[in-house]
CSV table of C-alpha atoms in Angstrom, one decimal:
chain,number,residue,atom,x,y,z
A,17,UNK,CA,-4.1,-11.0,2.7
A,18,UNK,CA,-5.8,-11.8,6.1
A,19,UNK,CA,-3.4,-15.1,6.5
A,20,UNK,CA,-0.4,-12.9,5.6
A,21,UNK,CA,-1.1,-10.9,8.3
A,22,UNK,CA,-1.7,-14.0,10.7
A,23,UNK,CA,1.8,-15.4,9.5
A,24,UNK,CA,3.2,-11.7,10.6
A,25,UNK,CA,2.0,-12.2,14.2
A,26,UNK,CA,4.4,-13.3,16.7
A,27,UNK,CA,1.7,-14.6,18.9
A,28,UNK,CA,-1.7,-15.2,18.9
A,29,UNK,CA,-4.2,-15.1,21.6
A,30,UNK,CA,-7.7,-16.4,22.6
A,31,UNK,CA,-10.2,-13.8,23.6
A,32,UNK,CA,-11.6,-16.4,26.1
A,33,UNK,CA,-8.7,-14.7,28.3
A,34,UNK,CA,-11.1,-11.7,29.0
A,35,UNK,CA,-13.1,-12.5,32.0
A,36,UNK,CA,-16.5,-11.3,29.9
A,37,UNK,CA,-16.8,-8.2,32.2
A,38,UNK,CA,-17.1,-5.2,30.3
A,39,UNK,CA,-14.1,-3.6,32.6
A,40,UNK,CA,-11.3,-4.1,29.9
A,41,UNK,CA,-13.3,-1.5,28.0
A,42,UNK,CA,-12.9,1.6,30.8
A,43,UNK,CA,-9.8,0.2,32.2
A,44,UNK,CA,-7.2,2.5,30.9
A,45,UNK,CA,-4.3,1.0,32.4
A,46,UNK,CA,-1.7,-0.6,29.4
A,47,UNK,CA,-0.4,-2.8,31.7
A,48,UNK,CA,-3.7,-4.2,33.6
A,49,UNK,CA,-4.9,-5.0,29.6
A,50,UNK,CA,-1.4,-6.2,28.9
A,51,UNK,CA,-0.9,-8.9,31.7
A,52,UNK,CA,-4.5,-10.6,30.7
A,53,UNK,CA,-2.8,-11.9,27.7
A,54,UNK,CA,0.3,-12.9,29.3
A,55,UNK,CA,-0.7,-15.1,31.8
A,56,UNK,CA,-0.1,-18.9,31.2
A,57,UNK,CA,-3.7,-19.7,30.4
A,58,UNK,CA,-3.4,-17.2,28.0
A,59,UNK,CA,-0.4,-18.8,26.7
A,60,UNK,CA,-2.0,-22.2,26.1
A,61,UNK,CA,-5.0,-20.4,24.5
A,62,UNK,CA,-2.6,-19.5,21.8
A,63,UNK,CA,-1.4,-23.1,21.3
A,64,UNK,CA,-4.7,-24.0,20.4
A,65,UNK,CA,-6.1,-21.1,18.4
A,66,UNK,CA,-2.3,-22.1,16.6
A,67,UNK,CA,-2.9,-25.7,16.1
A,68,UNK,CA,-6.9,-25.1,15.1
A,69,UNK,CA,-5.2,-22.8,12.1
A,70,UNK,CA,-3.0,-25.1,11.4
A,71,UNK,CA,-5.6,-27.9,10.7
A,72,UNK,CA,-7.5,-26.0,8.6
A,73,UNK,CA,-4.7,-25.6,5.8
A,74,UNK,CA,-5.3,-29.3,4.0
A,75,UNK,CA,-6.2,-29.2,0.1
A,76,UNK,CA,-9.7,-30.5,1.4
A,77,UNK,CA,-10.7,-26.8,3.4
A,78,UNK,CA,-9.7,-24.6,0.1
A,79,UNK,CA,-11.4,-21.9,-1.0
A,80,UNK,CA,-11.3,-20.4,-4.7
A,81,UNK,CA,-12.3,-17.0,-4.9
A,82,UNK,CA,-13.6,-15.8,-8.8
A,83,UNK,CA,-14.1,-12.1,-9.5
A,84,UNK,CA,-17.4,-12.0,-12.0
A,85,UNK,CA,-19.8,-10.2,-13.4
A,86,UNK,CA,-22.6,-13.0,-13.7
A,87,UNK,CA,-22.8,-15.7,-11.6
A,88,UNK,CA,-22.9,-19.2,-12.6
A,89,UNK,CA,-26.5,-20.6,-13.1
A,90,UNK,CA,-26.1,-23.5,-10.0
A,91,UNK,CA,-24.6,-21.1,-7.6
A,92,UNK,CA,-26.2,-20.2,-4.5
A,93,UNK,CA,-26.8,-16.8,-3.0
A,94,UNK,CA,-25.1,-16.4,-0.1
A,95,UNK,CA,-24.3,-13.3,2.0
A,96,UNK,CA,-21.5,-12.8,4.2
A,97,UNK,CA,-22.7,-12.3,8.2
A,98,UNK,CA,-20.1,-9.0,9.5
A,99,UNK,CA,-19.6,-7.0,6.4
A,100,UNK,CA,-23.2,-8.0,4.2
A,101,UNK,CA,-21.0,-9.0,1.6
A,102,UNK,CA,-23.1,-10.6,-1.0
A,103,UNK,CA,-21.3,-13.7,-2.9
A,104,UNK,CA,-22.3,-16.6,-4.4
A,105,UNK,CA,-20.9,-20.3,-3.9
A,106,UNK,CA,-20.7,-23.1,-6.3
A,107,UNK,CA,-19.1,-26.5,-5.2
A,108,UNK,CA,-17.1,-28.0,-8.0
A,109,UNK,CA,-18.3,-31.4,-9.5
A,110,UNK,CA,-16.5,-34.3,-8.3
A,111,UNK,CA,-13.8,-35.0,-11.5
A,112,UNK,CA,-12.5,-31.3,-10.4
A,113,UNK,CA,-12.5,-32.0,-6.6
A,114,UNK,CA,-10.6,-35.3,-7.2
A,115,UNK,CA,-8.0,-34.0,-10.0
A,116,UNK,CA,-7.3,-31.0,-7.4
A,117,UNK,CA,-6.8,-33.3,-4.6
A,118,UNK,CA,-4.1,-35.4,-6.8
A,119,UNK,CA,-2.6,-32.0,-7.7
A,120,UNK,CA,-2.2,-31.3,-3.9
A,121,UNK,CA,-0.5,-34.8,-2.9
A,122,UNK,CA,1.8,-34.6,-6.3
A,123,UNK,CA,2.8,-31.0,-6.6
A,124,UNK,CA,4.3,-28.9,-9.8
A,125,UNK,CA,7.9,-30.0,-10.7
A,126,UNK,CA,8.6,-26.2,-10.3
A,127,UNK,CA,7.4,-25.7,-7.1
A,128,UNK,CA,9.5,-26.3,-3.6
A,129,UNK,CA,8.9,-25.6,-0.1
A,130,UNK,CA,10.0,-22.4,1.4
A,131,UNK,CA,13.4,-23.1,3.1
A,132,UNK,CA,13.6,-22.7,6.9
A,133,UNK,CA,13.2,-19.0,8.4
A,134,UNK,CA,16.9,-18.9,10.0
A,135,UNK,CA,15.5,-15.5,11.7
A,136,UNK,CA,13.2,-16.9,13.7
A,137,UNK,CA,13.2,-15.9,17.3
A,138,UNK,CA,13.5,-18.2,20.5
A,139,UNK,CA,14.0,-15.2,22.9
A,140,UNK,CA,12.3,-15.3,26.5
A,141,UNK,CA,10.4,-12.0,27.4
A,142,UNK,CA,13.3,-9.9,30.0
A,143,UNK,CA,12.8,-8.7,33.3
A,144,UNK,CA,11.5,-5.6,33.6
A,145,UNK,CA,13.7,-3.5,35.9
A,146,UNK,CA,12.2,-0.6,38.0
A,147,UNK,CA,12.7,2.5,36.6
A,148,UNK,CA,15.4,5.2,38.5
A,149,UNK,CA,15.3,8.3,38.0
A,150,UNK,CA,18.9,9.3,36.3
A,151,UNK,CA,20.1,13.0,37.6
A,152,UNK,CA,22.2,13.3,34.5
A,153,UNK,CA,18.8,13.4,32.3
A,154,UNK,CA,18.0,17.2,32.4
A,155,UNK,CA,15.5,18.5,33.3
A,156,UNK,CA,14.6,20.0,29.8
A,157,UNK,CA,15.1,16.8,28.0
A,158,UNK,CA,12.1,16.0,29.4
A,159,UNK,CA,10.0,18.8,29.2
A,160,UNK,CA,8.3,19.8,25.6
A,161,UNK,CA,10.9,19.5,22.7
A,162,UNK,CA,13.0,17.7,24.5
A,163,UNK,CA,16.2,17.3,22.7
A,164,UNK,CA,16.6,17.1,18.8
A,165,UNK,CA,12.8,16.3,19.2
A,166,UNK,CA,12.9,13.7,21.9
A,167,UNK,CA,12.2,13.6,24.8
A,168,UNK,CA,13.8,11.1,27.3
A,169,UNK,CA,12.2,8.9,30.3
A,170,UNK,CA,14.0,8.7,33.4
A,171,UNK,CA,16.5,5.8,33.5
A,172,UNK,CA,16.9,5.8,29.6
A,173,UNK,CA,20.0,8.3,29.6
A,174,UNK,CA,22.6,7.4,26.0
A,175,UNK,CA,25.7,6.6,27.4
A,176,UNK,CA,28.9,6.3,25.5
A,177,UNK,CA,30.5,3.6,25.0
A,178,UNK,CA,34.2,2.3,24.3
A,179,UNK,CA,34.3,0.5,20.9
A,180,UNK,CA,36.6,-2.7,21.2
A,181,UNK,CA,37.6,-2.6,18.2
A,182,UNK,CA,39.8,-5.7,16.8
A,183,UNK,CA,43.6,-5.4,15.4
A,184,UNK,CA,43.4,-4.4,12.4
A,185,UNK,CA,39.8,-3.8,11.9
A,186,UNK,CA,38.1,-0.6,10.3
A,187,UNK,CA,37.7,2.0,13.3
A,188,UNK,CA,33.8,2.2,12.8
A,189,UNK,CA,31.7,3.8,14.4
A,190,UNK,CA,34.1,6.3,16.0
A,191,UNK,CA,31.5,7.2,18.6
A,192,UNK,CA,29.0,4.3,19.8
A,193,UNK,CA,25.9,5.1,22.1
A,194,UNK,CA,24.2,2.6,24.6
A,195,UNK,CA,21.0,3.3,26.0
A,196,UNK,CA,19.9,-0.2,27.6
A,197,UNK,CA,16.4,-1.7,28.2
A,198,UNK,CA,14.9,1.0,26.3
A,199,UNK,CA,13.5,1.6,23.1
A,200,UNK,CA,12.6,4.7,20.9
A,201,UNK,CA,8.9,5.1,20.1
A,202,UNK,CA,6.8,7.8,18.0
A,203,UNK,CA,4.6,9.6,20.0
A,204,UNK,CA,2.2,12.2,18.8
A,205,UNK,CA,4.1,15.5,18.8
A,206,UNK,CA,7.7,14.2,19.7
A,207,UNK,CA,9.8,10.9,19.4
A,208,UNK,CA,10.5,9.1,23.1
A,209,UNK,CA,12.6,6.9,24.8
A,210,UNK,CA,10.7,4.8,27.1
A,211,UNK,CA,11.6,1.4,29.1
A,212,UNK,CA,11.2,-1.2,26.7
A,213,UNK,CA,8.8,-3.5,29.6
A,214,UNK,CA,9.5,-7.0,29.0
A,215,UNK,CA,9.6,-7.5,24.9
A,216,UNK,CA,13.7,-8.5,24.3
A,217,UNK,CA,13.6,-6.1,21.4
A,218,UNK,CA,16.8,-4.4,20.1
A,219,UNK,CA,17.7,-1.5,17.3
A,220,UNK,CA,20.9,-0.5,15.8
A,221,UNK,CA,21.1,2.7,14.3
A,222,UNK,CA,24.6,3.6,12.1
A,223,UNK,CA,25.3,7.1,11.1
A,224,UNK,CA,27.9,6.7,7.6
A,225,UNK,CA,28.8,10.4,7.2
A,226,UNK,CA,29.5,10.9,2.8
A,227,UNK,CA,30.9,14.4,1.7
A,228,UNK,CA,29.7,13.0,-1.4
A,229,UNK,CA,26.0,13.5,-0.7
A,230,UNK,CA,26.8,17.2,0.6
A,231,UNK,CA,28.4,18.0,-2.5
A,232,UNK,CA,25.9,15.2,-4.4
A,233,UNK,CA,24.6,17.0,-8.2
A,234,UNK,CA,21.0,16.9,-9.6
A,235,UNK,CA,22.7,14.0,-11.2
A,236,UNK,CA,24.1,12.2,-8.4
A,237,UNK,CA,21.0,12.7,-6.3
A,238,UNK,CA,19.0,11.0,-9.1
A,239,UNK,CA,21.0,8.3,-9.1
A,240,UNK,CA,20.9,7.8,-5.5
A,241,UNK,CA,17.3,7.3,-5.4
A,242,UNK,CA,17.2,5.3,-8.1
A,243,UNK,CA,19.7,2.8,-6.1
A,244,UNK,CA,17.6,3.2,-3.1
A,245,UNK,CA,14.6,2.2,-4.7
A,246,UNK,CA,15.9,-0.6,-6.3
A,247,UNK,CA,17.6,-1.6,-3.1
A,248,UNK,CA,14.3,-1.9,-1.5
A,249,UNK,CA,12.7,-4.2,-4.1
A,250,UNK,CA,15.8,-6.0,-4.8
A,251,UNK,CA,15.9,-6.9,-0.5
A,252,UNK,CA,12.2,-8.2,-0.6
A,253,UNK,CA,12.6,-11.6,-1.3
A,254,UNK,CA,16.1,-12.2,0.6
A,255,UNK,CA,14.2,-11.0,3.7
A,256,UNK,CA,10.8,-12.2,3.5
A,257,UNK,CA,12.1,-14.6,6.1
A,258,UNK,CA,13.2,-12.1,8.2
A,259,UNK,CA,10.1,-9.9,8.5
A,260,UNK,CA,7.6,-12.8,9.1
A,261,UNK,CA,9.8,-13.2,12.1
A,262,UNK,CA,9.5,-9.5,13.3
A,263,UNK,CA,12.5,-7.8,11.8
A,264,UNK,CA,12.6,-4.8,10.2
A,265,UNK,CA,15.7,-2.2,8.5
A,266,UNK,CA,15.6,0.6,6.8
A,267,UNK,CA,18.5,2.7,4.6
A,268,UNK,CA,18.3,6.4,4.3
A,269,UNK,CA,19.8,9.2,3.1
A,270,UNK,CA,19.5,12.3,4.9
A,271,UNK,CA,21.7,16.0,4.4
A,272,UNK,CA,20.4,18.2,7.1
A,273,UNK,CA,23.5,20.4,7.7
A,274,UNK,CA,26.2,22.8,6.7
A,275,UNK,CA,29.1,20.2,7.7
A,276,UNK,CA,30.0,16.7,5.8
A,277,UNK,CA,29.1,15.2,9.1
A,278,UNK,CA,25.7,16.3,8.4
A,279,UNK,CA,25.3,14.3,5.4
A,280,UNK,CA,25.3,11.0,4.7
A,281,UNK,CA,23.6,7.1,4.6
A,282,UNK,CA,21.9,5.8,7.7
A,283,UNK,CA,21.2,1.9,8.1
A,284,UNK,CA,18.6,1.2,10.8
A,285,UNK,CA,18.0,-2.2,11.5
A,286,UNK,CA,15.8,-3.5,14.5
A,287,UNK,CA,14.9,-7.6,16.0
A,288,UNK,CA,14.8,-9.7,19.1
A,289,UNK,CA,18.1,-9.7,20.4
A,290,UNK,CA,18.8,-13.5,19.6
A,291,UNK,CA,18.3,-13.0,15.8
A,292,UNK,CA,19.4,-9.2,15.4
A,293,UNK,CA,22.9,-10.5,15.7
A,294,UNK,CA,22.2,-12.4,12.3
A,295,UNK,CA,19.8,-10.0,10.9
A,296,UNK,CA,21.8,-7.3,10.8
A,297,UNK,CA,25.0,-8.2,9.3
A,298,UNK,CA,23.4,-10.3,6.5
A,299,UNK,CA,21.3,-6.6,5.7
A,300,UNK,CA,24.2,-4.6,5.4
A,301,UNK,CA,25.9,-7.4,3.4
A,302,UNK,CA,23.0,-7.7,1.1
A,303,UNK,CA,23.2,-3.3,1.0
A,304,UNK,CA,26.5,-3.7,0.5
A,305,UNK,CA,26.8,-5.3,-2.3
A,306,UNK,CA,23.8,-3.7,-3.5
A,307,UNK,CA,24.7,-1.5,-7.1
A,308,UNK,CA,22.0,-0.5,-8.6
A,309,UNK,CA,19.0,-1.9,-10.6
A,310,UNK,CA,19.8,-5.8,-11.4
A,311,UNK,CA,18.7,-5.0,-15.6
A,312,UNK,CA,17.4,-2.2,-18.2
A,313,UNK,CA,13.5,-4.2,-17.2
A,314,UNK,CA,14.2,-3.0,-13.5
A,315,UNK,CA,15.4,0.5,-14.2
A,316,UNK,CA,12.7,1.3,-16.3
A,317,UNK,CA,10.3,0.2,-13.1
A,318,UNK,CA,12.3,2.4,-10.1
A,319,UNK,CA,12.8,5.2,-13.0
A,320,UNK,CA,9.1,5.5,-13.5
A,321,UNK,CA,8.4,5.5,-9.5
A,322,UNK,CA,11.1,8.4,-9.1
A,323,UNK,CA,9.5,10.4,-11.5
A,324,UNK,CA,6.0,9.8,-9.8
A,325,UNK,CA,7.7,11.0,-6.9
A,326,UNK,CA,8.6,14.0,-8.2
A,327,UNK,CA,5.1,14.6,-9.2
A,328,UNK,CA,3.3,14.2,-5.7
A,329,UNK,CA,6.4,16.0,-4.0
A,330,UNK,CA,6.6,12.7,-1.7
A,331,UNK,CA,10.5,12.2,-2.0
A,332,UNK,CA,12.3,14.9,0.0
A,333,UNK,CA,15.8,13.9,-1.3
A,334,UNK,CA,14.7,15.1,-5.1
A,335,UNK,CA,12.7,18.6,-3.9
A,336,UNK,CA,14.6,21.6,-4.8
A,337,UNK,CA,17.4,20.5,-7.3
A,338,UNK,CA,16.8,21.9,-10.5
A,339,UNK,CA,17.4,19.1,-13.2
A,340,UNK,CA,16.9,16.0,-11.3
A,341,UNK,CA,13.5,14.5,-13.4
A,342,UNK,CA,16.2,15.0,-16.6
A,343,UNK,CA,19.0,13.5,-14.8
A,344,UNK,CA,16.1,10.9,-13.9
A,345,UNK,CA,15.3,10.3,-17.5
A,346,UNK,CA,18.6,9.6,-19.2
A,347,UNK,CA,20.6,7.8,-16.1
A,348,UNK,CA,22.0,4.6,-17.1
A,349,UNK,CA,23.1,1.2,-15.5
A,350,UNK,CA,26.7,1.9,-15.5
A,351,UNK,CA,26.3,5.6,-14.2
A,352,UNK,CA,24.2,4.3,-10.9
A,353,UNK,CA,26.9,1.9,-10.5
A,354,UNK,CA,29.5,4.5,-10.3
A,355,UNK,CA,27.8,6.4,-8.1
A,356,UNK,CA,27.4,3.8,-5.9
A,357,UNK,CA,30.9,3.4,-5.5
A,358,UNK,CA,31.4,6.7,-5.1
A,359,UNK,CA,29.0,6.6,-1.9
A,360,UNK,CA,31.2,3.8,-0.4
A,361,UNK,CA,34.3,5.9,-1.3
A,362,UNK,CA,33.0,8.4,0.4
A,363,UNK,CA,31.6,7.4,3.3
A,364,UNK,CA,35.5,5.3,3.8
A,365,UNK,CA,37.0,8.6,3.7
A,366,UNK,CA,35.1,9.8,6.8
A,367,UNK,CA,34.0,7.1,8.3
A,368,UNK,CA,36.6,6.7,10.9
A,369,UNK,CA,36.7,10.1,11.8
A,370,UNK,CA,32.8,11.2,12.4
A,371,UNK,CA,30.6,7.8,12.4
A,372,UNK,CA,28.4,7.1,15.0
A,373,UNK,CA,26.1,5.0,16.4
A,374,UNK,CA,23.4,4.0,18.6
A,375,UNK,CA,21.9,0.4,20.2
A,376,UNK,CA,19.0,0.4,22.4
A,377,UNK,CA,16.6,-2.2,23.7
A,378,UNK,CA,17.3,-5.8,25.7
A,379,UNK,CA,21.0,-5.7,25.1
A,380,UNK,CA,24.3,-4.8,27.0
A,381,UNK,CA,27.1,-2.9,26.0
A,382,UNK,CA,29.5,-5.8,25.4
A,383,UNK,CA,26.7,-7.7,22.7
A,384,UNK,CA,26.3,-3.9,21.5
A,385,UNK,CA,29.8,-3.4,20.2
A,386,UNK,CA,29.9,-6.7,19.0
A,387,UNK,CA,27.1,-6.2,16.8
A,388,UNK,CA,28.3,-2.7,15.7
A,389,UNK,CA,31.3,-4.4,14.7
A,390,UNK,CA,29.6,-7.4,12.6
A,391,UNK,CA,27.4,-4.8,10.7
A,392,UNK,CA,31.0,-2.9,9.7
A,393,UNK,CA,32.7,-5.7,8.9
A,394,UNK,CA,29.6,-7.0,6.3
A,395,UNK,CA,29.8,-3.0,4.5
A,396,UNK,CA,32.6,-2.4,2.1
A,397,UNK,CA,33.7,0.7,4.5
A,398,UNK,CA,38.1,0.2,3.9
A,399,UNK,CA,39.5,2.3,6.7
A,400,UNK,CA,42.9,2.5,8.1
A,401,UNK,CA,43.9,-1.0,9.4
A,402,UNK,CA,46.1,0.6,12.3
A,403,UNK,CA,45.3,0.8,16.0
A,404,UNK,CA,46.0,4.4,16.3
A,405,UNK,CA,42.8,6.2,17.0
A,406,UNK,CA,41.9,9.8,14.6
A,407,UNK,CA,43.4,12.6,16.5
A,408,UNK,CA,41.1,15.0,18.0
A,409,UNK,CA,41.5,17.4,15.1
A,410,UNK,CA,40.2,14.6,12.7
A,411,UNK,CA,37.5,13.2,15.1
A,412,UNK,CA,34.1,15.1,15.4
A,413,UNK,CA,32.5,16.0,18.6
A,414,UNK,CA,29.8,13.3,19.9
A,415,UNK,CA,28.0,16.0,21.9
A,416,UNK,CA,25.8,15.1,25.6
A,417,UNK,CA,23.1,13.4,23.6
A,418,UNK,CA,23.0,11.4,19.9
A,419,UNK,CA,23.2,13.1,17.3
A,420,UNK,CA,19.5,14.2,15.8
A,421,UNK,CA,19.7,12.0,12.6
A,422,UNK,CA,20.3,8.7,15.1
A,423,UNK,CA,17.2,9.8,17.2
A,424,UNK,CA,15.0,10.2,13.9
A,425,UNK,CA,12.0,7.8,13.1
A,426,UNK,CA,12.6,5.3,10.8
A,427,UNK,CA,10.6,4.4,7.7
A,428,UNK,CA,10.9,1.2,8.0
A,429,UNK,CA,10.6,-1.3,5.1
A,430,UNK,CA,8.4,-4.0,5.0
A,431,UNK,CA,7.0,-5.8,6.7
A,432,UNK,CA,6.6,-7.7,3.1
A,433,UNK,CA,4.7,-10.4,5.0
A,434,UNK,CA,1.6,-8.2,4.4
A,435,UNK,CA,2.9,-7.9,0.8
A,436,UNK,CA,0.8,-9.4,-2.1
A,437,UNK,CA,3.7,-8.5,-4.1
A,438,UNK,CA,5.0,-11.3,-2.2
A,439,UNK,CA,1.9,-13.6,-1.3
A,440,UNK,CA,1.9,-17.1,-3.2
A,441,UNK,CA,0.6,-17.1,-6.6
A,442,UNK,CA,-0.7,-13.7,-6.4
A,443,UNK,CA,1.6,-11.5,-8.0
A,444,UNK,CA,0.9,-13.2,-11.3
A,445,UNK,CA,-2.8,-13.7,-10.5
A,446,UNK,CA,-3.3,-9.7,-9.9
A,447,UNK,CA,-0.3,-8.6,-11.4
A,448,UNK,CA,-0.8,-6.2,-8.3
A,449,UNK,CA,3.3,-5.1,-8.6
A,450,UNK,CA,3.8,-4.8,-12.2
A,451,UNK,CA,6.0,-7.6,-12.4
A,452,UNK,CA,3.7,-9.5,-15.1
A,453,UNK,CA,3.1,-7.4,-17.4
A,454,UNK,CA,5.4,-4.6,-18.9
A,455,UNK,CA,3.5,-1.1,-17.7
């Protein structure tokens, strides 16, 4: 677990920065504490905390950790310094030490390396531009409440931007927003957009409006988490890569409206701007092409988490439909397949008419459509390939400000570099994910 984390971290740094005052403990200022560990000394701390790390992972420096309830009679009683973590420690005899060594330098035929992390990030931290006040924020969207729940920093207004969209290409997102060089945060009581400082961080939000989920049945809902679910686990290993090197997504469902516009899938999908660009259309691929649980093994495992989550109310899509932990029960492979067409049916229908969309962070407007349009073209969304726009009586209204549902905190998945589900060896160790054993 802890070196999963370490392998999460996208830098490391020495405390030997601090100047061993105690003022970094009153100083309140995020920025003062911030530019201690950006300095360049701080940066070649980091090389060498890296590189001492790194020395320590030889066959030679492992550690074996046995869960017991006696201790072997030549172990010595030790007790661990921070915690008081008693534990005892037994050195193996030498025939062990030397087969284990052997093992090391001549590994399993089954085993192979990891293959390179394509997502890996080389971006340099931006400039941080002063911030100007914009006289087209309102004043209210900055008071309490904000708008839709957010409230908005001066100099981070959404602006609307023209979608180039090739000839012949789907028409998607009919509306895209731009808010550059900031990001949206969760405060405490409302959701902000703040200046993103000097961290080349983008997001890309797509709205896929589906009358089917408006109109969606006990059934229909059922089988709609049950693909969501699955989806989630099914996208763990693809994009382990991806989340060791800081990027996350998130797919959603949400149906907080009267109209169809209201209701539909959302894709979230956030990076440094030098690997969102591949991040994000090999996610919506991968959801894309997504139908359903792989086999009747997986099914049974999403199936039996639904139904839990009917039990501690924690999935909101499956509260209030009468029917849905029967539909639950008896829904087969075939039926979540068709539903999942359906969704893409759907959502094509509309599409063109009422999508929208939203990129924010340490990227222009140009690199913003460019990505829109690479995430579109990875999703089996089939929309008119003409270049005549919806009319107005088709098209949807973007309003002064994104709509709520792009504004809207995402849960984001992962990051499965903290995942044991996911750690070496340990899955079938702990059977920690159910994947061992039938359960």
């Amino acid at each position: 677990r802890p070196a999963a984390h370490v392998s999460a971290s996208r830098r490391f740094f020495d405390p030997a920065e601090w100047d061993g005052s105690a003022q970094w403990q009153t100083d309140l200022d995020r920025s003062s504490k911030y530019a201690r560990f950006t300095t360049q000394r701080a940066k070649e701390a980091s090389v060498q905390v890296v590189m001492k790390l790194l020395q320590r992972l030889r066959p030679d420096c492992a550690r074996i950790t046995l869960n017991s309830s006696k201790a072997e009679p030549e172990a010595i009683p030790m007790q661990e310094q921070i915690l008081g973590v008693k534990y005892s420690e037994l050195k193996p005899d030498s025939i062990l030490s030397k087969q284990w060594l052997i093992a090391a330098a001549s590994p399993a035929e089954w085993w192979s390396p990891p293959p390179p992390n394509v997502y890996l990030s080389k971006a340099e931290r931006v400039s941080k531009p002063p911030v100007v006040p914009d006289p087209e924020i309102k004043d209210t969207l900055r008071r309490k409440g904000g708008l839709n729940g957010v409230l908005w920093s001066e100099g981070c207004r959404a602006r609307l931007v023209e979608p180039s969209w090739r000839q012949g290409s789907t028409r998607v997102p009919r509306f895209l927003w731009h808010v550059p060089g900031c990001v949206y945060i969760s405060g405490q009581f409302n959701e902000l957009v703040e200046p993103l400082g000097d961290e080349p961080l983008a997001t890309a939000t797509l709205w896929l409006p589906a009358q089917c989920i408006a109109d969606a049945s006990a059934k229909s809902r059922a089988a709609g988490r049950l693909w969501l679910l699955s989806l989630q686990r099914a996208l763990e290993g693809p994009l382990y890569g991806s989340a060791l090197a800081g990027c996350r997504w998130e797919a959603a469902f949400f149906a907080s409206g009267p109209k169809s516009q209201d209701a539909g899938l959302r894709l979230s999908l956030q990076g440094y701007n030098d690997s969102l660009p591949k991040f994000a259309p090999d996610v919506a691929r991968l959801i894309g092409q997504h139908t359903g649980p792989s086999n009747s093994d997986e099914l049974e495992i999403v199936r039996r988490a639904a139904l839990a989550e009917i039990r501690r109310g924690a999935a909101a899509s499956l509260q209030g439909s009468s029917g849905v932990g029967a539909s639950l029960a008896r829904l087969t492979l075939s039926e979540i397949r068709d539903e999942s067409e359906s969704l893409w049916a759907s959502i094509s229908a509309s599409a063109e008419a009422s999508s929208q969309a939203l990129v924010a962070g340490a990227i222009d407007a140009v690199e913003a459509g460019t990505l829109l349009q690479a995430i579109v073209a990875a999703l089996p969304v089939l929309g008119a390939e003409s270049a005549t726009p919806p009319s107005p009586a088709q098209s949807a209204d973007p309003g002064e400000r994104p709509m709520a549902v792009l504004t809207r905190r995402p849960i984001w998945q992962g990051p499965v570099a903290q995942s044991l589900c996911l750690a070496s060896g340990m899955s079938s160790l702990l059977d920690v994910c159910g994947r061992t054993f039938s359960r």
